[in-house]
GROMACS .gro file of C-alpha atoms in nm:
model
  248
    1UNK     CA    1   0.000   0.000   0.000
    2UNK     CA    2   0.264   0.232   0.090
    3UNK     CA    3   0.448   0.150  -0.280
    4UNK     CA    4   0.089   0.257  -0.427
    5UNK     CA    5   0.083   0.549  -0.273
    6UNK     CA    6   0.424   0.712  -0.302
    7UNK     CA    7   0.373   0.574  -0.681
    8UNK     CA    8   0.063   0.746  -0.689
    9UNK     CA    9   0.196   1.094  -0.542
   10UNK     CA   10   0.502   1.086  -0.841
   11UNK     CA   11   0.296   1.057  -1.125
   12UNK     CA   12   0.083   1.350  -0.915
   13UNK     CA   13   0.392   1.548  -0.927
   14UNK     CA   14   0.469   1.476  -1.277
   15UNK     CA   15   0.127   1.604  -1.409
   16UNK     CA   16   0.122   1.916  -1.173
   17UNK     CA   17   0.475   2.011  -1.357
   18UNK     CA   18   0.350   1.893  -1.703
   19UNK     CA   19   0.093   2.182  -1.666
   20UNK     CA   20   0.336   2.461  -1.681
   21UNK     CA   21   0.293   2.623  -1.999
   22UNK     CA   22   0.570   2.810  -2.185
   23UNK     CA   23   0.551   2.932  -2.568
   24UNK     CA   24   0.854   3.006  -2.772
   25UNK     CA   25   0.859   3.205  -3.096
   26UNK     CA   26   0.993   3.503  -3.371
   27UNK     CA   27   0.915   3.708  -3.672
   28UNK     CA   28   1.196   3.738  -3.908
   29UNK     CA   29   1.163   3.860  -4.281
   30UNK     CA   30   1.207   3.501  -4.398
   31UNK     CA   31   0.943   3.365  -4.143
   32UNK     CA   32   0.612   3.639  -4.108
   33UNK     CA   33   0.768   3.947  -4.042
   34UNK     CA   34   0.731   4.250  -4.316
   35UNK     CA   35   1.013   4.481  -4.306
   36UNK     CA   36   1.144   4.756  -4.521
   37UNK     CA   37   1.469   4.928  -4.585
   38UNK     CA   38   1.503   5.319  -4.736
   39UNK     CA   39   1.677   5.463  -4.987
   40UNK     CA   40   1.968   5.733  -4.813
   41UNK     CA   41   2.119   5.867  -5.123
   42UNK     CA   42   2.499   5.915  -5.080
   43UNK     CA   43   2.446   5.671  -4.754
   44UNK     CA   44   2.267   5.429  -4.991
   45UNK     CA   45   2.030   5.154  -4.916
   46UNK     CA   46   1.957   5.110  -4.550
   47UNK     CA   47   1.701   4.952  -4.326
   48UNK     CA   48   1.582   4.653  -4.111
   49UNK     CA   49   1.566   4.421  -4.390
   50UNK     CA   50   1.656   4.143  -4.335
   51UNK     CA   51   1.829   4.174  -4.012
   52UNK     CA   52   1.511   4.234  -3.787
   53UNK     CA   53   1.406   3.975  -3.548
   54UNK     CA   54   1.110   3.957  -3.286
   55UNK     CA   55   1.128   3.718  -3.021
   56UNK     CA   56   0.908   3.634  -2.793
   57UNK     CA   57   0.861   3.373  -2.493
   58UNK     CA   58   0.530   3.340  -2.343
   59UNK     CA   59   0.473   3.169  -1.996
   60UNK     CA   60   0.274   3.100  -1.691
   61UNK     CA   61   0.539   3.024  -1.440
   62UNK     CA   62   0.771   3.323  -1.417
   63UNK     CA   63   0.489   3.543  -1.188
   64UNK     CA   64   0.263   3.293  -1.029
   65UNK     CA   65  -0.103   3.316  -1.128
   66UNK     CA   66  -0.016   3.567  -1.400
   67UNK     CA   67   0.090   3.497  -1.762
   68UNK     CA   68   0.418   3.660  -1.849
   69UNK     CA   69   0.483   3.794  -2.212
   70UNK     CA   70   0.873   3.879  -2.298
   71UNK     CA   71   0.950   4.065  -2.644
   72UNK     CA   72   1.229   4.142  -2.781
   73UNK     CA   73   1.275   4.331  -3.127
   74UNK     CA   74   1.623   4.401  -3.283
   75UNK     CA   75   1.743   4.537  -3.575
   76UNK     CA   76   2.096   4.611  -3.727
   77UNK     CA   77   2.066   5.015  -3.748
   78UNK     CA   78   1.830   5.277  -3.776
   79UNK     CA   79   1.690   5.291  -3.413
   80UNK     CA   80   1.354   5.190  -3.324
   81UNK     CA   81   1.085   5.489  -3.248
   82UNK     CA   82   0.826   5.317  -3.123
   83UNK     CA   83   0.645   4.914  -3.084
   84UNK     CA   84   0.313   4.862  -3.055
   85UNK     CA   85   0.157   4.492  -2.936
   86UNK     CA   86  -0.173   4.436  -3.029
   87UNK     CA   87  -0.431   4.324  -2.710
   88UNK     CA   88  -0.751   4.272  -2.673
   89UNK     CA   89  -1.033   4.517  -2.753
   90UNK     CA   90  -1.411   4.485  -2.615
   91UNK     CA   91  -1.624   4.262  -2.844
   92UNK     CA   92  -1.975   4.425  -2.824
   93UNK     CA   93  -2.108   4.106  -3.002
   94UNK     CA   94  -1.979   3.897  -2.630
   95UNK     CA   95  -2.016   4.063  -2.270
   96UNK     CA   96  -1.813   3.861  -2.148
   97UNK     CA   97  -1.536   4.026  -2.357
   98UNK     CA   98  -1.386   4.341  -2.173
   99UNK     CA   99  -1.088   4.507  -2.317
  100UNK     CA  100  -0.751   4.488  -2.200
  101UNK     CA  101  -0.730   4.809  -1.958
  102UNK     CA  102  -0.437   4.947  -1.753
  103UNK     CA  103  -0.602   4.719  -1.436
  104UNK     CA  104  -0.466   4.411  -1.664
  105UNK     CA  105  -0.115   4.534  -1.615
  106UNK     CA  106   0.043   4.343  -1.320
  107UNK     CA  107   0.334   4.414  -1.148
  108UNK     CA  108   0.651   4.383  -1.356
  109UNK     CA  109   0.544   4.497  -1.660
  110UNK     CA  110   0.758   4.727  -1.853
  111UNK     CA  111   0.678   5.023  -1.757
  112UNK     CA  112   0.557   5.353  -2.006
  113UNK     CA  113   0.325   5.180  -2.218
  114UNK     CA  114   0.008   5.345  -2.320
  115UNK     CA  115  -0.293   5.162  -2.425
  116UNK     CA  116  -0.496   5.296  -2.746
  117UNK     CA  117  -0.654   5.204  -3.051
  118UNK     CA  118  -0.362   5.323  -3.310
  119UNK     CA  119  -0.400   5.365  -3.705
  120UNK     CA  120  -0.194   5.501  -3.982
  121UNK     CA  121  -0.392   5.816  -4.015
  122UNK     CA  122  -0.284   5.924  -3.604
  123UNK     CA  123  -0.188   6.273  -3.584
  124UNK     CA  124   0.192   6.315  -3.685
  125UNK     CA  125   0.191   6.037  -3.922
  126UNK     CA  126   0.366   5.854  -3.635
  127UNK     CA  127   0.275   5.465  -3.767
  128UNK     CA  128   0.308   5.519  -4.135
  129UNK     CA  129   0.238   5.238  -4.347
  130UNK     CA  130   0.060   5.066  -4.074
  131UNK     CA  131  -0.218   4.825  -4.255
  132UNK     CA  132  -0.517   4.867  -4.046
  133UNK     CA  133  -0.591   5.025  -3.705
  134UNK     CA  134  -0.530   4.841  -3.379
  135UNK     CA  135  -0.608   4.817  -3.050
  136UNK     CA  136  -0.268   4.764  -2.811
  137UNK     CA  137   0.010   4.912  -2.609
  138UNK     CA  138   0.269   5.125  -2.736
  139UNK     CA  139   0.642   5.200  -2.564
  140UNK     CA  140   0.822   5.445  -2.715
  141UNK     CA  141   1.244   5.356  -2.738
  142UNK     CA  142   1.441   5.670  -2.820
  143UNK     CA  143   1.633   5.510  -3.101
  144UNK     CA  144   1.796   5.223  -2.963
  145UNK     CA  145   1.858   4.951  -3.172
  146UNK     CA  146   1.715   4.642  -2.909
  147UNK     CA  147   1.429   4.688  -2.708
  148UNK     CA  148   1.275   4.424  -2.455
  149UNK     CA  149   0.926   4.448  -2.262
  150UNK     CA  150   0.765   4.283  -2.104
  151UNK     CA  151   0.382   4.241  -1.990
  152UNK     CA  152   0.265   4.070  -1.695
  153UNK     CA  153  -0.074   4.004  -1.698
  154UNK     CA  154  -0.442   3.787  -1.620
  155UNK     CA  155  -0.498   3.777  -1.971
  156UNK     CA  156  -0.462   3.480  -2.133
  157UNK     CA  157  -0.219   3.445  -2.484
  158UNK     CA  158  -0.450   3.482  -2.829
  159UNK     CA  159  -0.272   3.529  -3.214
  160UNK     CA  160  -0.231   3.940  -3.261
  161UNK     CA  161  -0.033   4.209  -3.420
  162UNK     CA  162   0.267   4.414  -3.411
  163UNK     CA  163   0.412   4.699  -3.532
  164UNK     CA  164   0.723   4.940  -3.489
  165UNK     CA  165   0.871   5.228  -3.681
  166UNK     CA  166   1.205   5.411  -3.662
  167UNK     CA  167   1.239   5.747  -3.569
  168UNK     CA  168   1.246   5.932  -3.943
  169UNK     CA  169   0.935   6.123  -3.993
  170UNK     CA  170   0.898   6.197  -4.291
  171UNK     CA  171   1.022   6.082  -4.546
  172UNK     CA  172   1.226   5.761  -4.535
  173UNK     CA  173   1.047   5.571  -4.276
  174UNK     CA  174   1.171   5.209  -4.196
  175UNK     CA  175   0.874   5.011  -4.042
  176UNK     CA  176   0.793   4.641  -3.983
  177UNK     CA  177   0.488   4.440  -3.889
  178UNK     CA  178   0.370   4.082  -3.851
  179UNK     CA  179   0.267   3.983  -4.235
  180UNK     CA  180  -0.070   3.885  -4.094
  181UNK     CA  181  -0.189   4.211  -3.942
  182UNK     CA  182  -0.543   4.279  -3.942
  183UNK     CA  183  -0.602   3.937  -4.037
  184UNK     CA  184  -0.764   3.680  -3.831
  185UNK     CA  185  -0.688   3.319  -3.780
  186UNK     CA  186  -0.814   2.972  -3.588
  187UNK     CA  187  -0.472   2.817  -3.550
  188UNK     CA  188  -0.425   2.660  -3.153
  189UNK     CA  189  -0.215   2.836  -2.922
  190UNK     CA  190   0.130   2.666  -2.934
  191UNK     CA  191   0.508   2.713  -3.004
  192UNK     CA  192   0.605   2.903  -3.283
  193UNK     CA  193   0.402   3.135  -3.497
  194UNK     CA  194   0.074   3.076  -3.631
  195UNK     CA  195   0.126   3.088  -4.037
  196UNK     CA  196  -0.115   3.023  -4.307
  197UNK     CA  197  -0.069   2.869  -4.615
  198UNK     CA  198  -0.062   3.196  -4.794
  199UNK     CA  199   0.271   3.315  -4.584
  200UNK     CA  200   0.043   3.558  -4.267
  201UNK     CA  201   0.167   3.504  -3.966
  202UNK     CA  202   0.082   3.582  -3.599
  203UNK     CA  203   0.221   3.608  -3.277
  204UNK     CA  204   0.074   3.529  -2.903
  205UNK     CA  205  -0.040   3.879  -2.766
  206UNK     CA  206  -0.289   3.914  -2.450
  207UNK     CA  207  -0.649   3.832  -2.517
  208UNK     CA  208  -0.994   3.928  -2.372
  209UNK     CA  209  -1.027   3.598  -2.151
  210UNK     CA  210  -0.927   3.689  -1.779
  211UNK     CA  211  -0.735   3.357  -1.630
  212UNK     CA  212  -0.866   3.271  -1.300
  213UNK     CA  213  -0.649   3.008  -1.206
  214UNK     CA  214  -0.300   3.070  -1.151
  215UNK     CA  215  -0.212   3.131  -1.495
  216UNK     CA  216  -0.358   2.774  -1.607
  217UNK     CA  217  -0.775   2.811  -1.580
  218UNK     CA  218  -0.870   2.770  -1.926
  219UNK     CA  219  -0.559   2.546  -2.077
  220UNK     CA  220  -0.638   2.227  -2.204
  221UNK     CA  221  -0.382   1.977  -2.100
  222UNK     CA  222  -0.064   1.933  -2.428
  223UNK     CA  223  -0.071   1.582  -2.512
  224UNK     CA  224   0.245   1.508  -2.358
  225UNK     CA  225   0.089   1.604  -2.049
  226UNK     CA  226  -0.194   1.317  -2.097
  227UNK     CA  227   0.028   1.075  -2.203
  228UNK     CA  228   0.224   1.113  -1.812
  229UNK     CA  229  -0.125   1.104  -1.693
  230UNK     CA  230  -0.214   0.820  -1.917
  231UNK     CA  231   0.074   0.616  -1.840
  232UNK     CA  232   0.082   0.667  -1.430
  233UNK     CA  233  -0.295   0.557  -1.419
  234UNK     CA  234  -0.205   0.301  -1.622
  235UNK     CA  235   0.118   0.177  -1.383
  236UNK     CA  236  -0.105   0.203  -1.093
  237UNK     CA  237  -0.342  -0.054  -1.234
  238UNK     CA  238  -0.056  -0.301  -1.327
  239UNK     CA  239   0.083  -0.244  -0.981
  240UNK     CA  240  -0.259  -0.284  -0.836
  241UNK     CA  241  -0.302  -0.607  -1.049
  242UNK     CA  242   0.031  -0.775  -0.935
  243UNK     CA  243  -0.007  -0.693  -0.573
  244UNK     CA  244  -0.392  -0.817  -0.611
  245UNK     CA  245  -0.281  -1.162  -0.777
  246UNK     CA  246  -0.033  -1.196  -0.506
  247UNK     CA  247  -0.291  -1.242  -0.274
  248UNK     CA  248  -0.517  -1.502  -0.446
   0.00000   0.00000   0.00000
C-alpha cells in the first residue's frame, strides 16, 4: 500500500509540472515578419531588412497566477521609435469580452506603455504604413537599436499584431509588422508562430479571456501532459493487479 501510494503521489507530481505552460517564438523577414529598408542617397540603401528579429517567450510560471509575455525586437541600425503589441479590444457582439485596460497590467510589466486604438492616419503620421488600425500598447524607445518588454498580466495568450517604426518622420520611414496584421486566424495556441498557407503570420499577444487560475484556468492539458497522466494511471493498475494476484 505504501508503494501505491508514493507511486501514486510521483505521477501527481509529474502532471502538476507537465501543466506549466511556456511558448517560444519570432518574426523574421524570412518567417512572417514584413520589413522595409530606405533609400539614403549618398548613404545608400539602408534599413531593417533582413536583419530584424522579434522574439518572444510566453509563460505562466515566471509570476505565479499571471501569464508573463517577454519581447524582444532588434534590428541592425536605424533605431527603433516606437512598438506597438496588439491586445484585446471589447467585443460588443460577447459581454463577457472586456478590453484589455491598464487594471490588466500586473506588477513587472515594462513600464511607459500606453494603451490605445492606433491607425496610420494618427496625428503626426507617427505609424506610417501601418495596414489597419489596432487596439494595443505602445512604448516608445528613443532610437535604440534592441528593445525588450515585457507584460505581466491575467490575460490569457490569443494570435495578434505588431508593429514598430524608426524614428524618421517623414520621409524615409523604416517600419515592420507581422505579415498577418489585421487578419484573423483559428490556429491553436502553441510554439512558434501561427502561419497560413498563404505566408500571414501571428504572434501570441494578450487576449480578452481573464485567467482565473493561476495562470492555467482555461488550458487544455498538451498531449504530452496526458500521455504522463495516461501512463501513471495506467502503472497504478498493473501495480494494483500484481499486488492483487499476489494475494489469491
Amino acid at each position: 500500500m505504501k508503494k501505491l501510494l508514493l507511486t501514486f503521489v510521483m505521477v501527481l507530481g509529474i502532471v502538476v509540472n507537465g501543466w506549466a505552460t511556456t511558448y517560444t517564438g519570432s518574426l523574421t523577414d524570412s518567417s512572417g515578419l514584413f520589413a522595409t529598408n530606405g533609400n539614403f542617397g549618398n548613404a545608400g540603401i539602408h534599413g531593417w531588412n533582413p536583419s530584424a528579429v522579434l522574439s518572444y517567450t510566453v509563460d505562466d510560471t515566471t509570476n505565479t497566477g499571471f501569464w508573463t509575455y517577454a519581447y524582444t525586437y532588434t534590428v541592425d541600425e536605424k533605431g527603433i521609435s516606437h512598438v506597438i503589441i496588439e491586445v484585446s479590444d471589447d467585443n460588443p457582439a460577447t459581454p463577457e469580452n472586456e478590453a484589455f485596460t491598464t487594471a490588466n497590467l500586473k506588477a513587472g510589466s515594462t513600464a511607459g506603455g500606453i494603451i490605445n486604438p492606433y491607425s496610420p492616419s494618427d496625428p503626426g503620421n507617427s505609424n506610417p504604413f501601418m495596414p489597419e488600425q489596432v487596439y494595443g500598447i505602445k512604448w516608445d524607445t528613443e532610437g535604440i537599436l534592441s528593445f525588450f518588454w515585457t507584460i505581466v498580466t491575467d490575460r490569457m495568450p490569443m494570435w495578434g499584431d505588431f508593429y514598430a517604426v524608426d524614428g524618421k518622420k517623414p520621409g524615409n520611414e523604416i517600419y515592420a509588422y507581422n505579415t498577418g496584421f489585421g487578419l484573423d486566424t483559428s490556429a491553436l495556441i502553441g510554439n512558434g508562430n501561427a502561419m497560413d498557407t498563404q505566408g500571414h503570420a501571428w504572434l501570441l499577444v494578450p487576449d480578452s479571456k481573464i485567467d482565473d487560475d493561476g495562470g492555467r484556468g482555461r488550458q487544455v492539458p498538451e498531449p504530452g501532459t496526458l500521455l504522463l497522466l495516461g501512463s501513471g494511471l495506467i502503472g497504478l493498475a498493473l501495480y494494483g493487479g500484481r499486488k492483487f494476484n499476489k494475494k489469491i
